[in-house]
PDB file of C-alpha atoms in Angstrom:
ATOM      1  CA  MET A 439       0.000   0.000   0.000  1.00  0.00           C
ATOM      2  CA  LYS A 440       2.876   2.382   0.824  1.00  0.00           C
ATOM      3  CA  LYS A 441       4.545   1.586  -2.492  1.00  0.00           C
ATOM      4  CA  LEU A 442       1.296   2.327  -4.338  1.00  0.00           C
ATOM      5  CA  SER A 443       0.871   5.649  -2.498  1.00  0.00           C
ATOM      6  CA  ARG A 444       4.458   6.636  -3.299  1.00  0.00           C
ATOM      7  CA  LEU A 445       4.024   5.641  -6.934  1.00  0.00           C
ATOM      8  CA  ILE A 446       0.861   7.750  -7.241  1.00  0.00           C
ATOM      9  CA  ALA A 447       2.591  10.693  -5.546  1.00  0.00           C
ATOM     10  CA  LEU A 448       5.615  10.354  -7.828  1.00  0.00           C
ATOM     11  CA  LEU A 449       3.421  10.181 -10.942  1.00  0.00           C
ATOM     12  CA  GLY A 450       1.429  13.184  -9.735  1.00  0.00           C
ATOM     13  CA  LEU A 451       4.647  15.106  -9.084  1.00  0.00           C
ATOM     14  CA  MET A 452       5.957  14.259 -12.527  1.00  0.00           C
ATOM     15  CA  LEU A 453       2.718  15.251 -14.211  1.00  0.00           C
ATOM     16  CA  GLY A 454       2.094  18.238 -11.937  1.00  0.00           C
ATOM     17  CA  ILE A 455      -1.361  16.898 -11.004  1.00  0.00           C
ATOM     18  CA  LEU A 456      -1.132  16.515  -7.228  1.00  0.00           C
ATOM     19  CA  PRO A 457      -0.766  19.576  -4.991  1.00  0.00           C
ATOM     20  CA  ALA A 458       2.096  19.699  -2.516  1.00  0.00           C
ATOM     21  CA  GLU A 459      -0.185  18.879   0.434  1.00  0.00           C
ATOM     22  CA  ALA A 460      -1.378  15.642  -1.202  1.00  0.00           C
ATOM     23  CA  GLN A 461       2.224  14.665  -1.981  1.00  0.00           C
ATOM     24  CA  ASP A 462       3.225  15.160   1.660  1.00  0.00           C
ATOM     25  CA  ALA A 463       0.170  13.226   2.863  1.00  0.00           C
ATOM     26  CA  ALA A 464       1.118  10.230   0.701  1.00  0.00           C
ATOM     27  CA  ASN A 465       4.394   9.918   2.612  1.00  0.00           C
ATOM     28  CA  ARG A 466       3.022   9.898   6.162  1.00  0.00           C
ATOM     29  CA  ASN A 467       1.020   7.549   8.372  1.00  0.00           C
ATOM     30  CA  ARG A 468      -2.451   7.903   6.881  1.00  0.00           C
ATOM     31  CA  PHE A 469      -4.686   6.166   9.473  1.00  0.00           C
ATOM     32  CA  THR A 470      -6.113   7.942  12.521  1.00  0.00           C
ATOM     33  CA  ASN A 471      -8.501   6.981  15.321  1.00  0.00           C
ATOM     34  CA  HIS A 472     -10.285   9.422  17.652  1.00  0.00           C
ATOM     35  CA  THR A 473     -12.330   7.822  20.458  1.00  0.00           C
ATOM     36  CA  GLU A 474     -14.364  10.024  22.821  1.00  0.00           C
ATOM     37  CA  VAL A 475     -16.789   9.835  25.715  1.00  0.00           C
ATOM     38  CA  GLY A 476     -18.792  12.701  27.147  1.00  0.00           C
ATOM     39  CA  ALA A 477     -22.096  14.251  28.112  1.00  0.00           C
ATOM     40  CA  LEU A 478     -24.901  15.897  26.138  1.00  0.00           C
ATOM     41  CA  PHE A 479     -26.667  18.840  27.834  1.00  0.00           C
ATOM     42  CA  GLY A 480     -29.976  20.398  26.870  1.00  0.00           C
ATOM     43  CA  LYS A 481     -33.371  21.717  27.941  1.00  0.00           C
ATOM     44  CA  VAL A 482     -36.689  20.221  26.833  1.00  0.00           C
ATOM     45  CA  GLU A 483     -39.971  22.131  26.693  1.00  0.00           C
ATOM     46  CA  TYR A 484     -43.180  20.150  26.982  1.00  0.00           C
ATOM     47  CA  ALA A 485     -46.929  20.674  27.260  1.00  0.00           C
ATOM     48  CA  THR A 486     -49.360  18.747  29.449  1.00  0.00           C
ATOM     49  CA  ASN A 487     -53.151  18.638  29.399  1.00  0.00           C
ATOM     50  CA  PRO A 488     -54.273  16.225  32.137  1.00  0.00           C
ATOM     51  CA  TYR A 489     -57.960  15.274  32.164  1.00  0.00           C
ATOM     52  CA  GLY A 490     -59.097  18.210  30.034  1.00  0.00           C
ATOM     53  CA  ASN A 491     -57.478  20.860  32.246  1.00  0.00           C
ATOM     54  CA  PRO A 492     -55.895  23.915  30.583  1.00  0.00           C
ATOM     55  CA  VAL A 493     -52.587  23.210  28.858  1.00  0.00           C
ATOM     56  CA  THR A 494     -49.544  23.916  31.011  1.00  0.00           C
ATOM     57  CA  TYR A 495     -45.981  24.231  29.789  1.00  0.00           C
ATOM     58  CA  GLY A 496     -42.801  23.186  31.503  1.00  0.00           C
ATOM     59  CA  ARG A 497     -39.072  22.988  30.938  1.00  0.00           C
ATOM     60  CA  GLN A 498     -36.746  20.234  32.053  1.00  0.00           C
ATOM     61  CA  THR A 499     -32.944  19.986  31.964  1.00  0.00           C
ATOM     62  CA  LYS A 500     -31.548  16.824  30.400  1.00  0.00           C
ATOM     63  CA  THR A 501     -28.063  15.315  30.688  1.00  0.00           C
ATOM     64  CA  ASN A 502     -27.216  12.267  28.593  1.00  0.00           C
ATOM     65  CA  LEU A 503     -24.192  10.036  28.019  1.00  0.00           C
ATOM     66  CA  SER A 504     -22.501   9.873  24.608  1.00  0.00           C
ATOM     67  CA  MET A 505     -19.655   7.788  23.137  1.00  0.00           C
ATOM     68  CA  GLN A 506     -18.176   7.745  19.659  1.00  0.00           C
ATOM     69  CA  THR A 507     -15.183   6.595  17.642  1.00  0.00           C
ATOM     70  CA  PHE A 508     -13.848   8.151  14.442  1.00  0.00           C
ATOM     71  CA  ASN A 509     -11.688   6.083  12.078  1.00  0.00           C
ATOM     72  CA  GLY A 510     -10.237   7.879   9.094  1.00  0.00           C
ATOM     73  CA  LEU A 511      -7.384   8.622   6.739  1.00  0.00           C
ATOM     74  CA  TYR A 512      -5.374  11.792   6.273  1.00  0.00           C
ATOM     75  CA  VAL A 513      -6.294  13.253   2.898  1.00  0.00           C
ATOM     76  CA  ALA A 514      -4.068  16.290   3.543  1.00  0.00           C
ATOM     77  CA  PRO A 515      -1.517  17.055   6.288  1.00  0.00           C
ATOM     78  CA  LYS A 516      -4.136  18.846   8.429  1.00  0.00           C
ATOM     79  CA  LEU A 517      -7.314  17.079   7.272  1.00  0.00           C
ATOM     80  CA  ALA A 518      -8.581  13.585   8.118  1.00  0.00           C
ATOM     81  CA  ALA A 519     -11.825  12.144   6.727  1.00  0.00           C
ATOM     82  CA  GLY A 520     -13.552   8.900   7.640  1.00  0.00           C
ATOM     83  CA  LEU A 521     -16.432   7.136   9.407  1.00  0.00           C
ATOM     84  CA  THR A 522     -17.831   7.894  12.870  1.00  0.00           C
ATOM     85  CA  LEU A 523     -19.789   5.332  14.920  1.00  0.00           C
ATOM     86  CA  GLY A 524     -21.525   6.368  18.128  1.00  0.00           C
ATOM     87  CA  LEU A 525     -23.909   5.487  20.925  1.00  0.00           C
ATOM     88  CA  ASP A 526     -26.100   8.147  22.609  1.00  0.00           C
ATOM     89  CA  TRP A 527     -28.268   7.426  25.667  1.00  0.00           C
ATOM     90  CA  TYR A 528     -31.202   9.831  25.726  1.00  0.00           C
ATOM     91  CA  ASN A 529     -33.752   9.556  28.547  1.00  0.00           C
ATOM     92  CA  GLU A 530     -36.240   7.553  26.495  1.00  0.00           C
ATOM     93  CA  ALA A 531     -34.109   6.391  23.567  1.00  0.00           C
ATOM     94  CA  ILE A 532     -30.796   4.819  22.634  1.00  0.00           C
ATOM     95  CA  ILE A 533     -29.587   6.036  19.241  1.00  0.00           C
ATOM     96  CA  ASN A 534     -26.574   4.845  17.242  1.00  0.00           C
ATOM     97  CA  PRO A 535     -25.268   7.542  14.881  1.00  0.00           C
ATOM     98  CA  VAL A 536     -23.363   6.359  11.808  1.00  0.00           C
ATOM     99  CA  ALA A 537     -21.799   9.321  10.040  1.00  0.00           C
ATOM    100  CA  LEU A 538     -19.191  10.630   7.658  1.00  0.00           C
ATOM    101  CA  GLY A 539     -16.716  12.669   9.659  1.00  0.00           C
ATOM    102  CA  ALA A 540     -13.813  15.073   9.285  1.00  0.00           C
ATOM    103  CA  ARG A 541     -11.139  16.471  11.601  1.00  0.00           C
ATOM    104  CA  TYR A 542      -9.157  19.571  10.607  1.00  0.00           C
ATOM    105  CA  ASP A 543      -6.278  21.226  12.484  1.00  0.00           C
ATOM    106  CA  LEU A 544      -6.916  24.972  12.658  1.00  0.00           C
ATOM    107  CA  LEU A 545      -3.964  26.126  14.725  1.00  0.00           C
ATOM    108  CA  ALA A 546      -0.901  24.319  16.064  1.00  0.00           C
ATOM    109  CA  ARG A 547       1.705  25.521  18.552  1.00  0.00           C
ATOM    110  CA  TYR A 548       4.326  23.270  20.136  1.00  0.00           C
ATOM    111  CA  ASN A 549       2.508  20.112  21.344  1.00  0.00           C
ATOM    112  CA  ALA A 550      -0.997  21.623  21.363  1.00  0.00           C
ATOM    113  CA  ARG A 551      -3.426  22.316  18.562  1.00  0.00           C
ATOM    114  CA  ILE A 552      -6.965  23.568  18.044  1.00  0.00           C
ATOM    115  CA  PHE A 553      -9.053  21.473  15.674  1.00  0.00           C
ATOM    116  CA  ALA A 554     -12.489  21.579  14.055  1.00  0.00           C
ATOM    117  CA  THR A 555     -14.694  18.502  13.942  1.00  0.00           C
ATOM    118  CA  VAL A 556     -17.860  17.673  12.021  1.00  0.00           C
ATOM    119  CA  ASP A 557     -19.927  14.498  11.672  1.00  0.00           C
ATOM    120  CA  ALA A 558     -23.076  14.162   9.558  1.00  0.00           C
ATOM    121  CA  GLY A 559     -25.138  11.027   9.050  1.00  0.00           C
ATOM    122  CA  TYR A 560     -28.075   8.975  10.299  1.00  0.00           C
ATOM    123  CA  GLY A 561     -28.981   7.802  13.794  1.00  0.00           C
ATOM    124  CA  PHE A 562     -30.200   4.200  13.981  1.00  0.00           C
ATOM    125  CA  THR A 563     -32.127   2.585  16.861  1.00  0.00           C
ATOM    126  CA  TRP A 564     -30.478  -0.850  16.861  1.00  0.00           C
ATOM    127  CA  PHE A 565     -30.153  -1.116  20.671  1.00  0.00           C
ATOM    128  CA  ASN A 566     -33.320   0.747  21.660  1.00  0.00           C
ATOM    129  CA  LYS A 567     -36.001  -1.339  23.381  1.00  0.00           C
ATOM    130  CA  ASP A 568     -39.511  -0.296  22.353  1.00  0.00           C
ATOM    131  CA  LEU A 569     -42.197  -0.408  25.050  1.00  0.00           C
ATOM    132  CA  ASN A 570     -46.017  -0.555  24.859  1.00  0.00           C
ATOM    133  CA  GLN A 571     -45.942  -1.444  21.147  1.00  0.00           C
ATOM    134  CA  ASN A 572     -44.255   1.877  20.356  1.00  0.00           C
ATOM    135  CA  ASN A 573     -41.716   1.973  17.523  1.00  0.00           C
ATOM    136  CA  LEU A 574     -38.826   4.446  17.612  1.00  0.00           C
ATOM    137  CA  ILE A 575     -37.305   5.264  14.217  1.00  0.00           C
ATOM    138  CA  GLY A 576     -34.023   7.129  13.924  1.00  0.00           C
ATOM    139  CA  GLY A 577     -33.279  10.150  11.763  1.00  0.00           C
ATOM    140  CA  TRP A 578     -30.672  12.525  10.403  1.00  0.00           C
ATOM    141  CA  MET A 579     -27.875  13.801  12.621  1.00  0.00           C
ATOM    142  CA  ILE A 580     -25.285  16.586  12.415  1.00  0.00           C
ATOM    143  CA  ASN A 581     -22.567  17.254  14.968  1.00  0.00           C
ATOM    144  CA  PRO A 582     -20.094  20.159  14.414  1.00  0.00           C
ATOM    145  CA  GLY A 583     -17.657  21.359  17.043  1.00  0.00           C
ATOM    146  CA  ILE A 584     -14.256  22.649  18.056  1.00  0.00           C
ATOM    147  CA  GLY A 585     -11.636  21.038  20.246  1.00  0.00           C
ATOM    148  CA  TRP A 586      -8.186  21.145  21.764  1.00  0.00           C
ATOM    149  CA  ARG A 587      -5.576  18.404  21.408  1.00  0.00           C
ATOM    150  CA  LEU A 588      -2.468  17.922  23.539  1.00  0.00           C
ATOM    151  CA  GLY A 589       0.266  15.665  22.181  1.00  0.00           C
ATOM    152  CA  ARG A 590       3.160  15.641  19.758  1.00  0.00           C
ATOM    153  CA  PRO A 591       2.306  15.347  16.045  1.00  0.00           C
ATOM    154  CA  GLY A 592       2.553  11.765  14.819  1.00  0.00           C
ATOM    155  CA  THR A 593       1.930  10.313  18.309  1.00  0.00           C
ATOM    156  CA  GLY A 594      -1.088   9.740  20.526  1.00  0.00           C
ATOM    157  CA  GLY A 595      -2.815  12.662  22.173  1.00  0.00           C
ATOM    158  CA  PHE A 596      -5.509  13.733  24.617  1.00  0.00           C
ATOM    159  CA  THR A 597      -8.494  15.802  23.420  1.00  0.00           C
ATOM    160  CA  ILE A 598     -11.367  17.821  24.800  1.00  0.00           C
ATOM    161  CA  ALA A 599     -14.111  19.092  22.493  1.00  0.00           C
ATOM    162  CA  LEU A 600     -17.185  21.297  22.661  1.00  0.00           C
ATOM    163  CA  THR A 601     -19.855  20.376  20.093  1.00  0.00           C
ATOM    164  CA  TYR A 602     -23.472  20.897  19.061  1.00  0.00           C
ATOM    165  CA  LYS A 603     -25.506  17.789  18.234  1.00  0.00           C
ATOM    166  CA  ARG A 604     -28.853  17.750  16.422  1.00  0.00           C
ATOM    167  CA  GLN A 605     -30.519  14.335  16.176  1.00  0.00           C
ATOM    168  CA  GLU A 606     -33.933  13.649  14.646  1.00  0.00           C
ATOM    169  CA  ALA A 607     -36.186  10.713  15.566  1.00  0.00           C
ATOM    170  CA  THR A 608     -39.822   9.635  15.189  1.00  0.00           C
ATOM    171  CA  LEU A 609     -41.869   7.665  17.718  1.00  0.00           C
ATOM    172  CA  LYS A 610     -44.756   5.727  16.161  1.00  0.00           C
ATOM    173  CA  MET A 611     -47.471   4.670  18.621  1.00  0.00           C
ATOM    174  CA  PRO A 612     -50.126   1.959  18.240  1.00  0.00           C
ATOM    175  CA  LEU A 613     -53.370   2.918  16.525  1.00  0.00           C
ATOM    176  CA  ASP A 614     -56.959   2.253  17.498  1.00  0.00           C
ATOM    177  CA  ARG A 615     -60.307   2.618  15.724  1.00  0.00           C
ATOM    178  CA  ALA A 616     -60.574   6.342  16.417  1.00  0.00           C
ATOM    179  CA  ILE A 617     -56.988   7.270  15.572  1.00  0.00           C
ATOM    180  CA  LEU A 618     -55.669   6.779  12.044  1.00  0.00           C
ATOM    181  CA  LYS A 619     -52.159   8.108  12.646  1.00  0.00           C
ATOM    182  CA  GLN A 620     -50.306   8.635  15.890  1.00  0.00           C
ATOM    183  CA  GLU A 621     -46.650   9.619  15.909  1.00  0.00           C
ATOM    184  CA  GLU A 622     -44.323  12.009  17.663  1.00  0.00           C
ATOM    185  CA  SER A 623     -41.490  13.811  15.869  1.00  0.00           C
ATOM    186  CA  ARG A 624     -38.493  14.444  18.085  1.00  0.00           C
ATOM    187  CA  ILE A 625     -35.492  16.701  17.615  1.00  0.00           C
ATOM    188  CA  TYR A 626     -32.730  16.351  20.187  1.00  0.00           C
ATOM    189  CA  ASN A 627     -30.659  19.566  20.346  1.00  0.00           C
ATOM    190  CA  ARG A 628     -27.724  19.118  22.694  1.00  0.00           C
ATOM    191  CA  LEU A 629     -24.508  20.829  23.702  1.00  0.00           C
ATOM    192  CA  GLY A 630     -21.826  18.161  23.976  1.00  0.00           C
ATOM    193  CA  VAL A 631     -18.636  18.088  26.035  1.00  0.00           C
ATOM    194  CA  ARG A 632     -16.352  15.161  25.205  1.00  0.00           C
ATOM    195  CA  VAL A 633     -12.899  13.965  26.239  1.00  0.00           C
ATOM    196  CA  GLY A 634     -10.952  11.441  24.245  1.00  0.00           C
ATOM    197  CA  ILE A 635      -7.750   9.978  22.912  1.00  0.00           C
ATOM    198  CA  VAL A 636      -6.416  10.212  19.369  1.00  0.00           C
ATOM    199  CA  PHE A 637      -3.616   8.441  17.532  1.00  0.00           C
TER     200      PHE A 637
END
């Protein structure tokens, strides 16, 4: 694989096709893994109407656990692209995001760097247990953020990241004779704080 990468870089250099960044990337370790665990924070507004009483509104703070791993290749010296797999525990749902992801180094100084992160894909409900004949269906997800990495280039490092996660889902409930369609559209908007390791 290394020989093929070098051959492509050499051909590109000879033909003037590949930019300098791509030539440098062909000569370095191309695989990277970024595994993180953290918490998702948000507030949920809801309405209640018990027994025909006037509708009342409330707000509740939610904190949920989140884990994810990014596996990718360097496509340029500062840019890695790949696949992100995750597991998010919401209060009434377990959602597994599968997404295309990217990590880009914005600023580097000594052994520390600031990086941007983005993941976009679909959240599946493989491990969610439906109750009372309800059926939870996943939806689209996007998760941009910014982080800080401590560690020498080319070696393992420690990271902390601040992100925004938007996850869609739909809860389909059982029907009866009087109700033809009964479903609840959910949008989870969360601020995420994650710590992790990268190599």
